[in-house]
């Protein structure tokens, strides 16, 4: 005989799913009972006290964003609870803990309106942003649709996206965009007179980033600009940076950062943000070798500095930067058919610590590191069009999914599919409007 489900306080079964619990909570919140008593052949509604707010909150914290958006309409109390900044932050932490149990990634395929031969980087990117979520599960070849947005005629070139706390930052050659694919919110950031991407003229360096200021709890977008041009080369000189606070109190305007970068950042790059800091590669490899470091910006103090790279990094060693679990800066380097993975635990220890060497694996090319054990069965790598897993037991690389051949929910075959943006993804309720 099957075991009877146990019921905790207020009649909620401990075997219920989160959705079932919320349906029961909704019934209680509306003043009805979901438990009936039978007298003869008639059912009577038993009086039911209000469900404790703490229990409701614990259940709501475990629900996906899509459900929470729907349950905001249950009553004013629930809407106030779900919209509360403390609840939003707690829900984000719970989502991050779920990611550690079951990693997922956001995938954005990019297509071209037409192909122009011999272009080094296309100038005909589609102005359509689609977002899909892919769960790291055995034999999963389906990406779930999250959201899509259109900005017709607004840009020609895309830069690399970045993810922070469920928000996606998308820089282009003319504008900067910010999305929350889970809530389907999107904003176009106002243009800047210092780095007027639309007007051209003054050299634009397309160097930007996005991250959280831990002191204020506000999100900031930072972009570089040039104060002057070299008359001989036409290249920008005297780099400065400016900041825009999302949903801030400064009237939605860009503000120049008082201090200047001690060395220029590399053009056409998107920063990595973790632990209240942004990180950029320096303007050229020779400068990085001389300084043995990368550029960082404290989002709290708005001060620049140089973060050293691992001492064992050789001059001819190529490397990439990534953020793992929203807490660690990861440096992946490659030389002589060997991939090295280093971790800087910024969120836990700040910048006053040393790089920790984690892995050296035999691999023929440079990849991005997306996840490490124990939060995955192996080392999860991304090599432009494939998400792969390096098995530490067999020392072999296997492809988990081929992005060009994956099934995208609700999508038809794309024409002129060019590339993909892929980032570890944690959904959130964070508002950007």
Coordinates of C-alpha atoms in Angstrom, one line a residue:
X1 CA 0.0 0.0 0.0
X2 CA 1.3 3.4 -0.9
X3 CA 2.3 5.6 2.0
X4 CA -0.1 8.4 2.8
X5 CA 1.3 11.9 2.2
X6 CA 2.2 13.7 5.4
X7 CA 0.7 17.1 5.9
X8 CA 2.5 19.9 7.6
X9 CA 0.9 23.0 9.2
X10 CA -2.1 24.4 7.4
X11 CA -2.7 21.1 5.5
X12 CA 0.1 21.4 2.9
X13 CA 1.5 18.1 1.9
X14 CA 5.3 17.7 2.2
X15 CA 5.2 15.8 -1.0
X16 CA 3.6 18.6 -3.0
X17 CA 5.6 20.4 -5.6
X18 CA 6.2 24.1 -5.3
X19 CA 3.4 24.9 -7.8
X20 CA 0.9 22.6 -5.9
X21 CA 1.8 24.4 -2.7
X22 CA 1.2 27.7 -4.2
X23 CA -2.2 26.7 -5.6
X24 CA -3.1 25.6 -2.0
X25 CA -1.7 28.9 -0.6
X26 CA -3.8 30.8 -3.2
X27 CA -6.9 29.1 -2.0
X28 CA -6.1 30.0 1.6
X29 CA -5.2 33.6 0.7
X30 CA -8.6 34.0 -0.9
X31 CA -10.3 32.9 2.3
X32 CA -11.3 29.4 1.2
X33 CA -10.3 26.0 2.6
X34 CA -8.8 23.3 0.5
X35 CA -9.8 20.7 3.1
X36 CA -13.4 19.6 3.2
X37 CA -15.2 17.5 5.8
X38 CA -17.9 15.0 4.8
X39 CA -21.1 14.7 6.7
X40 CA -23.4 12.1 5.1
X41 CA -23.5 13.0 1.5
X42 CA -22.8 16.7 1.8
X43 CA -19.4 18.5 1.9
X44 CA -18.9 21.5 4.2
X45 CA -16.2 24.0 4.1
X46 CA -14.1 24.0 7.2
X47 CA -13.0 27.4 8.5
X48 CA -9.3 27.9 7.8
X49 CA -7.1 30.5 9.4
X50 CA -4.8 32.7 7.4
X51 CA -1.6 31.0 6.3
X52 CA 1.4 32.3 8.1
X53 CA 3.4 34.9 6.2
X54 CA 6.7 33.1 6.9
X55 CA 5.4 29.9 5.3
X56 CA 4.2 31.7 2.3
X57 CA 7.5 33.4 1.9
X58 CA 9.5 30.2 2.2
X59 CA 7.3 28.6 -0.6
X60 CA 7.5 31.6 -2.8
X61 CA 11.3 31.7 -2.6
X62 CA 11.4 28.3 -4.2
X63 CA 9.4 29.1 -7.2
X64 CA 10.7 30.1 -10.7
X65 CA 10.3 33.7 -11.8
X66 CA 7.5 32.9 -14.3
X67 CA 5.3 31.6 -11.4
X68 CA 6.1 34.5 -9.2
X69 CA 5.1 37.0 -11.9
X70 CA 1.7 35.3 -12.1
X71 CA 1.2 35.0 -8.3
X72 CA 1.7 38.7 -7.8
X73 CA -1.9 39.1 -8.9
X74 CA -3.2 36.9 -6.0
X75 CA -3.6 39.7 -3.6
X76 CA -2.0 43.0 -2.6
X77 CA 0.0 41.4 0.2
X78 CA 1.6 38.9 -2.1
X79 CA 2.4 41.6 -4.7
X80 CA 4.1 43.7 -2.0
X81 CA 6.0 40.6 -0.7
X82 CA 7.3 39.6 -4.2
X83 CA 8.2 43.2 -5.1
X84 CA 10.1 43.7 -1.9
X85 CA 13.8 44.3 -2.5
X86 CA 14.7 41.9 0.3
X87 CA 12.6 39.2 -1.1
X88 CA 14.1 39.8 -4.6
X89 CA 17.6 39.5 -3.2
X90 CA 16.7 36.3 -1.2
X91 CA 15.2 34.8 -4.3
X92 CA 18.3 35.5 -6.2
X93 CA 20.4 33.7 -3.6
X94 CA 18.1 30.7 -3.7
X95 CA 18.3 30.7 -7.5
X96 CA 22.1 30.7 -7.3
X97 CA 22.0 27.7 -4.9
X98 CA 19.7 25.9 -7.3
X99 CA 22.2 26.6 -10.1
X100 CA 24.9 24.8 -8.1
X101 CA 22.7 21.7 -8.0
X102 CA 21.6 21.9 -11.7
X103 CA 23.6 24.4 -13.8
X104 CA 21.9 26.1 -16.7
X105 CA 23.0 28.6 -19.4
X106 CA 21.5 31.4 -21.4
X107 CA 22.1 31.1 -25.1
X108 CA 21.5 33.9 -27.6
X109 CA 21.9 33.0 -31.3
X110 CA 23.0 35.8 -33.6
X111 CA 22.1 36.0 -37.3
X112 CA 23.1 38.3 -40.1
X113 CA 20.6 40.1 -42.4
X114 CA 23.0 39.5 -45.2
X115 CA 26.6 38.4 -45.8
X116 CA 29.2 40.8 -47.1
X117 CA 32.3 38.9 -48.3
X118 CA 35.7 39.5 -46.7
X119 CA 34.4 41.5 -43.7
X120 CA 36.6 41.0 -40.6
X121 CA 33.6 41.4 -38.3
X122 CA 30.1 41.6 -39.8
X123 CA 28.2 44.9 -40.1
X124 CA 24.9 43.3 -40.9
X125 CA 23.8 41.8 -37.5
X126 CA 20.1 41.2 -37.1
X127 CA 18.5 43.7 -34.7
X128 CA 16.6 40.8 -33.1
X129 CA 17.7 39.6 -29.6
X130 CA 16.5 36.0 -28.8
X131 CA 17.2 34.4 -25.4
X132 CA 17.0 30.7 -24.6
X133 CA 17.8 28.7 -21.5
X134 CA 19.6 25.4 -21.7
X135 CA 19.8 23.0 -18.7
X136 CA 22.8 20.9 -18.1
X137 CA 21.2 17.4 -18.1
X138 CA 22.1 14.1 -19.8
X139 CA 21.1 14.0 -23.5
X140 CA 19.4 17.4 -23.3
X141 CA 19.3 18.9 -26.8
X142 CA 16.4 21.4 -26.2
X143 CA 16.8 25.1 -25.3
X144 CA 13.7 26.6 -23.7
X145 CA 12.5 30.0 -25.0
X146 CA 12.9 32.9 -22.5
X147 CA 12.3 36.2 -24.3
X148 CA 13.1 38.1 -27.5
X149 CA 13.3 41.8 -28.3
X150 CA 13.5 43.8 -31.6
X151 CA 15.4 47.1 -32.1
X152 CA 14.9 47.6 -35.9
X153 CA 17.6 49.7 -37.5
X154 CA 19.4 50.6 -34.3
X155 CA 22.8 48.9 -34.7
X156 CA 25.0 47.1 -37.2
X157 CA 27.5 45.3 -35.0
X158 CA 27.2 43.2 -31.8
X159 CA 29.8 42.9 -29.1
X160 CA 30.1 40.1 -26.6
X161 CA 27.3 39.8 -24.0
X162 CA 27.8 39.5 -20.3
X163 CA 25.6 38.2 -17.4
X164 CA 25.2 39.3 -13.8
X165 CA 22.5 38.3 -11.4
X166 CA 20.0 37.3 -14.0
X167 CA 20.6 40.5 -16.1
X168 CA 22.2 40.4 -19.6
X169 CA 24.2 43.4 -20.8
X170 CA 24.4 43.7 -24.6
X171 CA 26.8 46.3 -26.1
X172 CA 26.6 47.1 -29.8
X173 CA 28.3 49.6 -32.1
X174 CA 25.6 52.3 -31.5
X175 CA 23.8 51.6 -28.2
X176 CA 24.1 49.7 -24.9
X177 CA 21.2 47.4 -23.9
X178 CA 20.2 45.7 -20.7
X179 CA 17.8 42.8 -20.4
X180 CA 16.1 40.7 -17.7
X181 CA 15.0 37.7 -19.9
X182 CA 13.1 36.1 -17.0
X183 CA 10.8 39.1 -16.4
X184 CA 11.0 40.2 -20.1
X185 CA 12.1 43.7 -19.2
X186 CA 14.6 45.6 -21.4
X187 CA 16.0 49.1 -21.6
X188 CA 18.2 51.0 -24.0
X189 CA 20.7 53.1 -22.1
X190 CA 20.9 56.8 -23.0
X191 CA 23.6 57.9 -25.3
X192 CA 26.7 59.6 -23.9
X193 CA 28.2 62.9 -25.2
X194 CA 31.6 61.6 -24.2
X195 CA 31.4 58.4 -26.2
X196 CA 28.7 59.2 -28.7
X197 CA 28.5 55.9 -30.5
X198 CA 25.8 57.1 -32.9
X199 CA 27.5 60.3 -34.0
X200 CA 31.0 58.8 -34.6
X201 CA 33.6 61.5 -35.0
X202 CA 35.6 61.1 -31.8
X203 CA 37.1 57.6 -31.6
X204 CA 34.8 55.1 -29.9
X205 CA 36.5 52.3 -28.1
X206 CA 33.5 50.0 -27.5
X207 CA 34.9 49.0 -24.1
X208 CA 32.2 48.6 -21.5
X209 CA 31.0 46.5 -18.6
X210 CA 28.1 45.9 -16.1
X211 CA 28.1 44.9 -12.4
X212 CA 26.8 45.4 -8.9
X213 CA 27.9 48.0 -6.5
X214 CA 27.8 46.1 -3.2
X215 CA 27.6 49.2 -1.0
X216 CA 24.5 50.7 -2.6
X217 CA 23.0 47.6 -4.0
X218 CA 22.7 49.4 -7.4
X219 CA 23.8 48.1 -10.8
X220 CA 26.3 50.2 -12.8
X221 CA 27.2 50.3 -16.4
X222 CA 30.7 51.5 -17.1
X223 CA 32.1 52.5 -20.5
X224 CA 35.4 53.9 -21.7
X225 CA 35.9 57.0 -23.9
X226 CA 38.7 58.9 -25.5
X227 CA 39.3 62.5 -24.8
X228 CA 41.3 63.1 -27.9
X229 CA 42.5 61.6 -31.2
X230 CA 46.0 61.1 -32.5
X231 CA 46.1 63.3 -35.7
X232 CA 48.6 60.9 -37.4
X233 CA 46.9 57.5 -36.7
X234 CA 43.3 58.7 -36.0
X235 CA 43.3 56.5 -32.9
X236 CA 41.9 57.6 -29.6
X237 CA 44.1 58.8 -26.8
X238 CA 43.8 59.8 -23.1
X239 CA 41.2 57.2 -22.0
X240 CA 38.7 58.0 -19.3
X241 CA 35.6 56.1 -18.1
X242 CA 32.1 57.0 -17.2
X243 CA 29.3 55.3 -15.2
X244 CA 25.6 55.0 -15.5
X245 CA 23.6 53.8 -12.4
X246 CA 20.6 51.6 -13.4
X247 CA 17.4 52.9 -11.7
X248 CA 19.6 55.4 -9.9
X249 CA 18.9 58.8 -8.4
X250 CA 21.0 60.8 -10.8
X251 CA 18.3 61.4 -13.4
X252 CA 19.4 58.7 -15.8
X253 CA 22.6 60.5 -16.8
X254 CA 26.2 59.3 -17.4
X255 CA 28.7 60.6 -14.9
X256 CA 32.5 60.8 -15.5
X257 CA 34.6 58.7 -13.1
X258 CA 37.0 61.1 -11.3
X259 CA 40.0 58.9 -11.5
X260 CA 41.6 57.7 -14.7
X261 CA 42.7 54.2 -15.6
X262 CA 46.4 53.9 -14.9
X263 CA 46.8 52.1 -18.3
X264 CA 44.3 51.9 -21.2
X265 CA 42.0 49.0 -21.6
X266 CA 41.8 46.9 -24.7
X267 CA 39.3 48.2 -27.2
X268 CA 36.3 46.2 -28.3
X269 CA 35.9 44.1 -25.1
X270 CA 33.2 43.5 -22.5
X271 CA 34.4 43.5 -18.9
X272 CA 33.9 40.7 -16.4
X273 CA 32.3 41.7 -13.1
X274 CA 32.4 39.8 -9.8
X275 CA 32.5 40.7 -6.1
X276 CA 32.0 44.4 -6.7
X277 CA 34.9 44.7 -9.3
X278 CA 35.1 44.9 -13.1
X279 CA 38.1 43.4 -15.0
X280 CA 39.4 44.3 -18.4
X281 CA 42.3 43.1 -20.5
X282 CA 44.9 45.8 -21.1
X283 CA 45.4 47.6 -24.4
X284 CA 48.0 45.2 -25.7
X285 CA 49.7 41.9 -24.8
X286 CA 53.1 43.5 -24.4
X287 CA 51.7 45.9 -21.7
X288 CA 50.1 42.9 -19.9
X289 CA 53.4 41.1 -20.0
X290 CA 55.3 44.1 -18.7
X291 CA 52.8 44.7 -15.8
X292 CA 51.9 41.0 -15.3
X293 CA 48.4 42.2 -14.8
X294 CA 44.9 43.2 -15.9
X295 CA 42.9 46.4 -15.2
X296 CA 40.3 46.4 -12.5
X297 CA 37.7 49.0 -11.2
X298 CA 36.1 49.0 -7.8
X299 CA 32.4 49.7 -8.4
X300 CA 32.1 50.9 -4.7
X301 CA 35.1 53.3 -4.6
X302 CA 35.2 53.9 -8.4
X303 CA 39.0 53.6 -8.2
X304 CA 41.2 51.7 -10.7
X305 CA 44.1 49.4 -10.1
X306 CA 46.1 46.5 -11.6
X307 CA 45.3 42.9 -10.6
X308 CA 48.3 40.6 -11.1
X309 CA 47.9 37.5 -13.3
X310 CA 49.3 34.0 -12.2
X311 CA 53.1 34.1 -12.0
X312 CA 53.4 31.0 -14.1
X313 CA 51.7 32.7 -17.1
X314 CA 54.3 32.7 -20.0
X315 CA 54.6 35.6 -22.4
X316 CA 53.2 33.6 -25.4
X317 CA 50.3 32.1 -23.4
X318 CA 46.9 33.2 -24.6
X319 CA 44.1 33.5 -21.9
X320 CA 40.5 34.4 -21.4
X321 CA 38.6 35.7 -18.3
X322 CA 35.3 34.3 -17.1
X323 CA 33.1 34.5 -13.9
X324 CA 32.1 31.2 -12.2
X325 CA 29.1 30.9 -9.9
X326 CA 28.9 34.7 -9.7
X327 CA 31.7 34.6 -7.1
X328 CA 35.1 33.7 -8.7
X329 CA 37.2 35.2 -11.5
X330 CA 38.5 32.4 -13.7
X331 CA 41.6 32.7 -15.9
X332 CA 41.9 30.0 -18.6
X333 CA 45.2 29.9 -20.5
X334 CA 46.6 27.7 -23.2
X335 CA 50.0 26.8 -24.4
X336 CA 51.7 23.7 -25.8
X337 CA 48.5 21.7 -26.1
X338 CA 47.7 22.3 -22.4
X339 CA 44.8 24.2 -20.9
X340 CA 45.4 25.7 -17.5
X341 CA 42.6 26.9 -15.2
X342 CA 43.2 29.4 -12.4
X343 CA 40.7 30.8 -9.9
X344 CA 40.7 34.2 -8.0
X345 CA 38.1 33.9 -5.2
X346 CA 37.1 37.6 -5.4
X347 CA 33.7 37.4 -3.7
X348 CA 35.1 35.5 -0.7
X349 CA 38.6 37.1 -0.3
X350 CA 38.6 40.3 -2.4
X351 CA 41.7 41.2 -4.4
X352 CA 44.2 40.7 -1.5
X353 CA 44.7 37.0 -2.4
X354 CA 46.6 34.9 -4.8
X355 CA 45.4 33.0 -7.9
X356 CA 44.7 29.3 -7.1
X357 CA 45.7 26.8 -9.7
X358 CA 43.0 24.2 -10.2
X359 CA 43.6 22.1 -13.4
X360 CA 46.0 21.4 -16.3
X361 CA 44.4 19.3 -19.0
X362 CA 45.6 18.2 -22.4
X363 CA 43.6 20.1 -25.0
X364 CA 44.4 21.4 -28.5
X365 CA 42.9 24.9 -28.3
X366 CA 41.8 27.7 -26.0
X367 CA 38.3 27.4 -24.5
X368 CA 36.2 29.3 -22.0
X369 CA 35.6 27.7 -18.7
X370 CA 31.9 27.7 -17.7
X371 CA 31.7 25.4 -14.6
X372 CA 34.0 23.3 -12.4
X373 CA 33.5 20.4 -10.0
X374 CA 31.8 19.9 -7.6
X375 CA 29.1 21.9 -9.4
X376 CA 29.3 19.7 -12.5
X377 CA 30.4 16.2 -13.3
X378 CA 33.5 17.5 -15.0
X379 CA 35.0 20.7 -16.4
X380 CA 32.4 22.4 -18.5
X381 CA 34.0 24.3 -21.5
X382 CA 32.7 26.4 -24.3
X383 CA 34.5 26.4 -27.7
X384 CA 32.6 28.9 -29.8
X385 CA 29.8 26.5 -31.0
X386 CA 29.9 23.6 -28.6
X387 CA 29.4 23.1 -24.9
X388 CA 31.7 20.3 -23.8
X389 CA 32.6 18.4 -20.7
X390 CA 36.1 17.3 -19.9
X391 CA 35.8 14.0 -17.8
X392 CA 38.5 14.0 -15.1
X393 CA 38.1 10.2 -14.7
X394 CA 38.7 9.3 -18.3
X395 CA 40.7 12.4 -19.3
X396 CA 38.5 12.7 -22.4
X397 CA 36.5 15.6 -23.9
X398 CA 32.9 14.9 -24.9
X399 CA 30.4 17.2 -26.5
X400 CA 27.3 17.9 -24.5
X401 CA 25.5 19.9 -27.1
X402 CA 26.2 21.4 -30.5
X403 CA 24.6 24.8 -30.5
X404 CA 24.0 24.8 -34.3
X405 CA 22.1 21.5 -34.0
X406 CA 20.2 22.1 -30.8
X407 CA 16.4 22.5 -30.9
X408 CA 15.3 25.9 -29.9
X409 CA 11.8 26.1 -28.6
X410 CA 9.5 27.9 -31.0
X411 CA 12.3 28.8 -33.4
X412 CA 12.4 28.1 -37.1
X413 CA 15.6 27.5 -39.1
X414 CA 17.7 30.7 -38.9
X415 CA 19.1 32.2 -42.1
X416 CA 22.8 33.3 -41.9
X417 CA 23.3 32.0 -38.4
X418 CA 26.7 33.6 -37.4
X419 CA 27.6 32.9 -33.8
X420 CA 26.3 32.5 -30.2
X421 CA 26.6 34.2 -26.8
X422 CA 26.6 31.7 -24.0
X423 CA 26.8 32.5 -20.3
X424 CA 26.0 30.7 -17.0
X425 CA 22.5 31.9 -16.1
X426 CA 20.7 32.5 -12.8
X427 CA 17.2 33.8 -13.2
X428 CA 16.1 36.7 -11.0
X429 CA 13.3 39.2 -10.3
X430 CA 15.7 42.2 -10.4
X431 CA 14.0 45.2 -11.9
X432 CA 15.8 47.5 -14.4
X433 CA 12.9 49.9 -15.2

